[in-house]
Amino acid sequence: MRVIVVKDPKEMGKRAAQLIVEDMKAHATYVLGLATGSTPLPLYNELIRLHKEEGLDFSTVITFNLDEYVGLAPDHPESYHYFMWENLFKHININPKLTHVPEGNIPYQTPEDIKKIQEVCDQYEQMIDDVGGIDYQVLGIGSNGHIGFNEPGSSLGSLTRIKTLSENTRKDNARFFDGNMDLVPQYAITMGIGTILKARKVVLLANGEGKAQAIKDALEGQVTAMCPASALQMHRYATFVIDEAAASKLTLETYEHG
Ligand code: F6R
């Protein structure tokens, strides 16, 4: 595993963009796996800058997002459809038809609904396989070690499916919903840990002290479903780009700096 410790979130975004763009330029077609939340924003800002100032071309890039809340319309300001459009897609020359975010705006009450949602999840997984898989998957990490919305206890071989959000995650994400945890949806559709592990390359970003324990568990702890990000220890090409605060509990001295 490669671990790069940088001084702040801006550097984290730049470093991650460098890794992705280098790889992107080496391929004629490219499939990017994307995350939402506050952590990838410096990366998206850097990709937007590279597009505007250096002509980085996204016209043939295909994207798949990790997850989406169940029950939010795509134009809801906290839906991940909306997030991606506002924070990345509308600023670059991406073809909207090549972007994919799981369809979460479907009812989830009756057994038929549950069946329908699982079909949507299976189709999402199939679409990723049909384009030849994800070249580079971007990840954040929850303070409880989740990746995507694979909460502690998730199967390390899981594929795209519906998950119940933990109380910890709903508390963490209440900041996006006027501080009101009751407004945070209870369920989300998420790529599984198995889906994430299928990506050719993975970059996990983290900043701030609030992520330090999760980063320590993911990198220096045992591989366990109790820390879903620890599954990345099984990946052949996983890089963590984290700031000094998120790295503050790490003990090995071999990590890269800068
Ligand atoms: C979002 C996602 C989540 C977040 C994680 C951290 O698509 O997959 O795993 O990456 O909850 O969120 P932030 O970055 O807001 O701290």
Tab-separated table of C-alpha atoms and ligand atoms in Angstrom:
chain	number	residue	atom	x	y	z
A	1	MET	CA	0.000	0.000	0.000
A	2	ARG	CA	1.222	3.449	-0.815
A	3	VAL	CA	0.618	6.188	1.741
A	4	ILE	CA	1.307	9.821	0.894
A	5	VAL	CA	1.070	12.317	3.737
A	6	VAL	CA	0.546	15.929	2.650
A	7	LYS	CA	0.241	19.121	4.622
A	8	ASP	CA	-3.383	20.104	4.028
A	9	PRO	CA	-6.581	19.308	2.086
A	10	LYS	CA	-5.554	21.474	-0.883
A	11	GLU	CA	-2.342	19.465	-1.326
A	12	MET	CA	-4.357	16.267	-0.870
A	13	GLY	CA	-6.568	17.282	-3.804
A	14	LYS	CA	-3.582	18.209	-6.008
A	15	ARG	CA	-1.675	15.015	-5.279
A	16	ALA	CA	-4.715	12.800	-5.934
A	17	ALA	CA	-5.450	14.686	-9.170
A	18	GLN	CA	-1.856	14.094	-10.309
A	19	LEU	CA	-2.176	10.342	-9.768
A	20	ILE	CA	-5.477	10.130	-11.630
A	21	VAL	CA	-4.561	12.442	-14.518
A	22	GLU	CA	-1.262	10.647	-15.162
A	23	ASP	CA	-3.183	7.378	-15.449
A	24	MET	CA	-5.999	8.964	-17.479
A	25	LYS	CA	-3.554	10.322	-20.052
A	26	ALA	CA	-2.155	6.840	-20.600
A	27	HIS	CA	-5.544	5.448	-21.702
A	28	ALA	CA	-7.748	6.209	-24.712
A	29	THR	CA	-10.963	5.592	-22.779
A	30	TYR	CA	-11.197	5.965	-19.069
A	31	VAL	CA	-13.613	4.905	-16.345
A	32	LEU	CA	-13.523	6.905	-13.124
A	33	GLY	CA	-15.210	5.892	-9.888
A	34	LEU	CA	-16.282	8.939	-7.895
A	35	ALA	CA	-17.172	9.774	-4.306
A	36	THR	CA	-19.143	12.594	-2.712
A	37	GLY	CA	-18.941	14.303	0.699
A	38	SER	CA	-16.587	17.064	1.758
A	39	THR	CA	-13.295	15.187	1.306
A	40	PRO	CA	-13.094	14.927	-2.525
A	41	LEU	CA	-13.930	18.621	-3.065
A	42	PRO	CA	-10.258	19.759	-3.257
A	43	LEU	CA	-9.674	16.988	-5.829
A	44	TYR	CA	-12.673	18.081	-7.900
A	45	ASN	CA	-11.534	21.720	-7.692
A	46	GLU	CA	-8.129	20.696	-9.030
A	47	LEU	CA	-9.683	18.649	-11.869
A	48	ILE	CA	-11.841	21.664	-12.775
A	49	ARG	CA	-8.741	23.899	-12.738
A	50	LEU	CA	-6.845	21.465	-14.955
A	51	HIS	CA	-9.767	21.430	-17.384
A	52	LYS	CA	-10.143	25.222	-17.486
A	53	GLU	CA	-6.469	26.193	-17.460
A	54	GLU	CA	-4.754	23.253	-19.126
A	55	GLY	CA	-7.512	21.843	-21.324
A	56	LEU	CA	-7.817	18.479	-19.562
A	57	ASP	CA	-10.402	16.656	-21.671
A	58	PHE	CA	-13.244	14.718	-20.047
A	59	SER	CA	-15.377	14.256	-23.172
A	60	THR	CA	-14.879	10.490	-23.344
A	61	VAL	CA	-14.529	9.803	-19.621
A	62	ILE	CA	-17.139	7.474	-18.132
A	63	THR	CA	-17.986	7.896	-14.444
A	64	PHE	CA	-19.681	5.760	-11.820
A	65	ASN	CA	-20.466	7.146	-8.389
A	66	LEU	CA	-20.124	5.012	-5.311
A	67	ASP	CA	-23.484	5.654	-3.774
A	68	GLU	CA	-26.757	7.540	-3.482
A	69	TYR	CA	-29.304	8.041	-0.725
A	70	VAL	CA	-32.603	6.214	-1.082
A	71	GLY	CA	-35.616	8.510	-1.225
A	72	LEU	CA	-34.001	11.761	-2.422
A	73	ALA	CA	-34.972	13.141	-5.839
A	74	PRO	CA	-32.006	13.883	-8.137
A	75	ASP	CA	-32.688	17.624	-7.773
A	76	HIS	CA	-32.654	17.466	-3.947
A	77	PRO	CA	-29.667	19.626	-2.895
A	78	GLU	CA	-28.282	16.794	-0.734
A	79	SER	CA	-28.700	14.050	-3.317
A	80	TYR	CA	-25.455	12.801	-4.787
A	81	HIS	CA	-26.819	13.378	-8.308
A	82	TYR	CA	-27.094	17.056	-7.451
A	83	PHE	CA	-23.746	17.108	-5.629
A	84	MET	CA	-21.875	15.720	-8.629
A	85	TRP	CA	-23.502	18.119	-11.041
A	86	GLU	CA	-22.828	21.169	-8.846
A	87	ASN	CA	-19.309	20.273	-7.730
A	88	LEU	CA	-17.804	18.696	-10.821
A	89	PHE	CA	-19.846	17.816	-13.888
A	90	LYS	CA	-21.218	21.263	-14.740
A	91	HIS	CA	-17.694	22.737	-14.674
A	92	ILE	CA	-16.026	20.304	-17.107
A	93	ASN	CA	-16.719	18.995	-20.619
A	94	ILE	CA	-18.056	15.646	-19.461
A	95	ASN	CA	-20.810	13.981	-21.485
A	96	PRO	CA	-23.723	13.701	-18.981
A	97	LYS	CA	-24.806	10.493	-20.743
A	98	LEU	CA	-21.537	8.869	-19.665
A	99	THR	CA	-22.045	9.720	-15.977
A	100	HIS	CA	-23.732	7.256	-13.628
A	101	VAL	CA	-25.032	7.683	-10.092
A	102	PRO	CA	-27.163	4.913	-8.553
A	103	GLU	CA	-30.891	5.584	-8.904
A	104	GLY	CA	-32.011	6.051	-5.299
A	105	ASN	CA	-35.272	7.858	-5.893
A	106	ILE	CA	-37.464	4.780	-5.726
A	107	PRO	CA	-39.859	3.620	-3.008
A	108	TYR	CA	-38.532	1.216	-0.392
A	109	GLN	CA	-41.451	-0.229	1.519
A	110	THR	CA	-43.079	-3.291	0.006
A	111	PRO	CA	-41.394	-6.608	-0.908
A	112	GLU	CA	-41.842	-5.586	-4.593
A	113	ASP	CA	-39.937	-2.347	-3.898
A	114	ILE	CA	-37.113	-4.320	-2.301
A	115	LYS	CA	-36.959	-6.626	-5.324
A	116	LYS	CA	-36.968	-3.639	-7.686
A	117	ILE	CA	-34.135	-1.928	-5.776
A	118	GLN	CA	-32.012	-5.054	-5.888
A	119	GLU	CA	-32.587	-5.208	-9.666
A	120	VAL	CA	-31.421	-1.597	-9.975
A	121	CYS	CA	-28.315	-2.484	-7.925
A	122	ASP	CA	-27.562	-5.560	-10.038
A	123	GLN	CA	-27.925	-3.495	-13.227
A	124	TYR	CA	-25.483	-0.901	-11.842
A	125	GLU	CA	-22.903	-3.579	-11.088
A	126	GLN	CA	-23.433	-5.032	-14.574
A	127	MET	CA	-23.019	-1.627	-16.249
A	128	ILE	CA	-19.627	-1.233	-14.559
A	129	ASP	CA	-18.546	-4.667	-15.761
A	130	ASP	CA	-19.895	-3.963	-19.274
A	131	VAL	CA	-17.594	-0.954	-19.756
A	132	GLY	CA	-14.619	-3.056	-18.685
A	133	GLY	CA	-14.490	-2.048	-15.010
A	134	ILE	CA	-13.331	1.045	-13.163
A	135	ASP	CA	-9.818	2.302	-13.890
A	136	TYR	CA	-9.437	4.575	-10.853
A	137	GLN	CA	-11.799	4.623	-7.891
A	138	VAL	CA	-11.834	7.690	-5.624
A	139	LEU	CA	-12.805	7.047	-2.004
A	140	GLY	CA	-13.352	9.014	1.170
A	141	ILE	CA	-13.609	7.286	4.542
A	142	GLY	CA	-16.204	7.567	7.292
A	143	SER	CA	-15.093	8.210	10.872
A	144	ASN	CA	-16.232	4.600	11.500
A	145	GLY	CA	-14.050	3.278	8.652
A	146	HIS	CA	-16.806	2.963	6.038
A	147	ILE	CA	-16.042	3.260	2.330
A	148	GLY	CA	-18.940	4.055	0.035
A	149	PHE	CA	-21.796	3.374	2.421
A	150	ASN	CA	-20.378	-0.001	3.423
A	151	GLU	CA	-20.800	0.324	7.138
A	152	PRO	CA	-18.876	-1.745	9.715
A	153	GLY	CA	-19.967	-5.358	9.441
A	154	SER	CA	-20.378	-5.206	5.640
A	155	SER	CA	-19.239	-8.278	3.749
A	156	LEU	CA	-15.783	-7.739	2.290
A	157	GLY	CA	-17.005	-9.437	-0.908
A	158	SER	CA	-20.231	-7.412	-1.218
A	159	LEU	CA	-21.477	-5.978	-4.517
A	160	THR	CA	-23.828	-3.045	-5.194
A	161	ARG	CA	-26.848	-3.216	-2.882
A	162	ILE	CA	-28.990	-1.272	-0.431
A	163	LYS	CA	-27.571	-0.629	3.029
A	164	THR	CA	-28.981	0.801	6.234
A	165	LEU	CA	-26.907	3.776	7.347
A	166	SER	CA	-25.452	3.515	10.845
A	167	GLU	CA	-26.382	6.044	13.507
A	168	ASN	CA	-22.743	7.194	13.494
A	169	THR	CA	-22.909	8.000	9.764
A	170	ARG	CA	-26.297	9.710	10.036
A	171	LYS	CA	-24.900	11.851	12.875
A	172	ASP	CA	-21.768	12.689	10.821
A	173	ASN	CA	-23.872	13.613	7.777
A	174	ALA	CA	-26.460	15.662	9.701
A	175	ARG	CA	-24.173	18.653	8.981
A	176	PHE	CA	-25.431	18.553	5.382
A	177	PHE	CA	-29.097	18.414	6.536
A	178	ASP	CA	-29.384	21.554	8.729
A	179	GLY	CA	-27.767	19.640	11.592
A	180	ASN	CA	-30.901	17.472	11.853
A	181	MET	CA	-30.101	13.766	11.914
A	182	ASP	CA	-33.787	12.924	11.360
A	183	LEU	CA	-33.576	14.450	7.886
A	184	VAL	CA	-30.680	12.166	6.881
A	185	PRO	CA	-32.083	9.241	4.873
A	186	GLN	CA	-31.938	5.849	6.556
A	187	TYR	CA	-30.890	3.877	3.500
A	188	ALA	CA	-28.478	4.213	0.617
A	189	ILE	CA	-27.544	2.272	-2.477
A	190	THR	CA	-23.818	1.667	-2.496
A	191	MET	CA	-21.214	-0.176	-4.492
A	192	GLY	CA	-20.031	-3.061	-2.346
A	193	ILE	CA	-16.545	-3.614	-0.976
A	194	GLY	CA	-16.145	-6.336	-3.616
A	195	THR	CA	-17.106	-3.792	-6.302
A	196	ILE	CA	-14.492	-1.360	-4.984
A	197	LEU	CA	-11.828	-4.064	-4.853
A	198	LYS	CA	-12.472	-4.850	-8.548
A	199	ALA	CA	-11.287	-1.332	-9.567
A	200	ARG	CA	-7.812	-1.405	-11.133
A	201	LYS	CA	-6.549	1.414	-8.933
A	202	VAL	CA	-7.980	3.021	-5.827
A	203	VAL	CA	-7.133	6.298	-4.124
A	204	LEU	CA	-8.512	6.988	-0.655
A	205	LEU	CA	-8.493	10.577	0.580
A	206	ALA	CA	-8.814	11.742	4.164
A	207	ASN	CA	-8.217	14.958	6.022
A	208	GLY	CA	-8.692	16.148	9.584
A	209	GLU	CA	-8.257	14.637	13.004
A	210	GLY	CA	-11.759	13.166	12.931
A	211	LYS	CA	-10.494	10.584	10.434
A	212	ALA	CA	-7.236	9.726	12.248
A	213	GLN	CA	-8.519	6.643	14.090
A	214	ALA	CA	-10.256	5.250	10.982
A	215	ILE	CA	-7.044	5.748	8.976
A	216	LYS	CA	-4.988	4.037	11.669
A	217	ASP	CA	-7.418	1.073	11.728
A	218	ALA	CA	-7.530	0.864	7.924
A	219	LEU	CA	-3.754	0.951	7.422
A	220	GLU	CA	-2.241	-0.541	10.542
A	221	GLY	CA	-5.103	-2.630	11.918
A	222	GLN	CA	-6.244	-6.085	10.909
A	223	VAL	CA	-8.340	-6.702	7.824
A	224	THR	CA	-11.815	-6.829	9.281
A	225	ALA	CA	-15.401	-6.113	8.295
A	226	MET	CA	-15.495	-3.880	11.391
A	227	CYS	CA	-13.286	-1.417	9.484
A	228	PRO	CA	-14.421	-1.723	5.844
A	229	ALA	CA	-11.517	0.434	4.572
A	230	SER	CA	-9.086	-2.184	5.923
A	231	ALA	CA	-10.196	-4.361	2.971
A	232	LEU	CA	-7.984	-2.107	0.824
A	233	GLN	CA	-5.001	-3.932	2.344
A	234	MET	CA	-6.035	-6.702	-0.061
A	235	HIS	CA	-5.912	-4.405	-3.112
A	236	ARG	CA	-2.883	-4.512	-5.424
A	237	TYR	CA	-2.880	-0.816	-6.193
A	238	ALA	CA	-4.327	1.231	-3.358
A	239	THR	CA	-2.942	4.652	-2.469
A	240	PHE	CA	-3.943	6.716	0.553
A	241	VAL	CA	-3.455	10.479	0.178
A	242	ILE	CA	-4.055	11.968	3.604
A	243	ASP	CA	-3.212	15.174	5.414
A	244	GLU	CA	-1.049	15.363	8.524
A	245	ALA	CA	-4.036	15.511	10.878
A	246	ALA	CA	-5.570	12.342	9.419
A	247	ALA	CA	-2.112	10.678	9.612
A	248	SER	CA	-1.543	11.733	13.227
A	249	LYS	CA	-2.183	8.277	14.753
A	250	LEU	CA	-0.016	6.293	12.305
A	251	THR	CA	3.115	4.689	13.712
A	252	LEU	CA	5.123	3.263	10.798
A	253	GLU	CA	7.916	5.554	9.616
A	254	THR	CA	7.982	4.404	6.025
A	255	TYR	CA	5.205	6.576	4.615
A	256	GLU	CA	5.944	9.132	1.893
A	257	HIS	CA	5.726	12.812	2.766
A	258	GLY	CA	4.950	15.653	0.400
B	1	F6R	C1	-19.576	9.334	-0.274
B	1	F6R	C2	-18.999	8.181	0.391
B	1	F6R	C3	-18.667	8.185	1.836
B	1	F6R	C4	-17.802	9.379	2.234
B	1	F6R	C5	-17.514	9.360	3.725
B	1	F6R	C6	-16.730	10.572	4.168
B	1	F6R	O1	-19.788	9.065	-1.634
B	1	F6R	O2	-18.817	7.208	-0.257
B	1	F6R	O3	-17.969	7.002	2.143
B	1	F6R	O4	-16.611	9.354	1.503
B	1	F6R	O5	-18.722	9.315	4.434
B	1	F6R	O6	-17.502	11.710	4.002
B	1	F6R	P1	-16.842	13.155	4.142
B	1	F6R	O7	-15.893	13.279	3.018
B	1	F6R	O8	-18.004	14.113	3.988
B	1	F6R	O9	-16.187	13.193	5.463
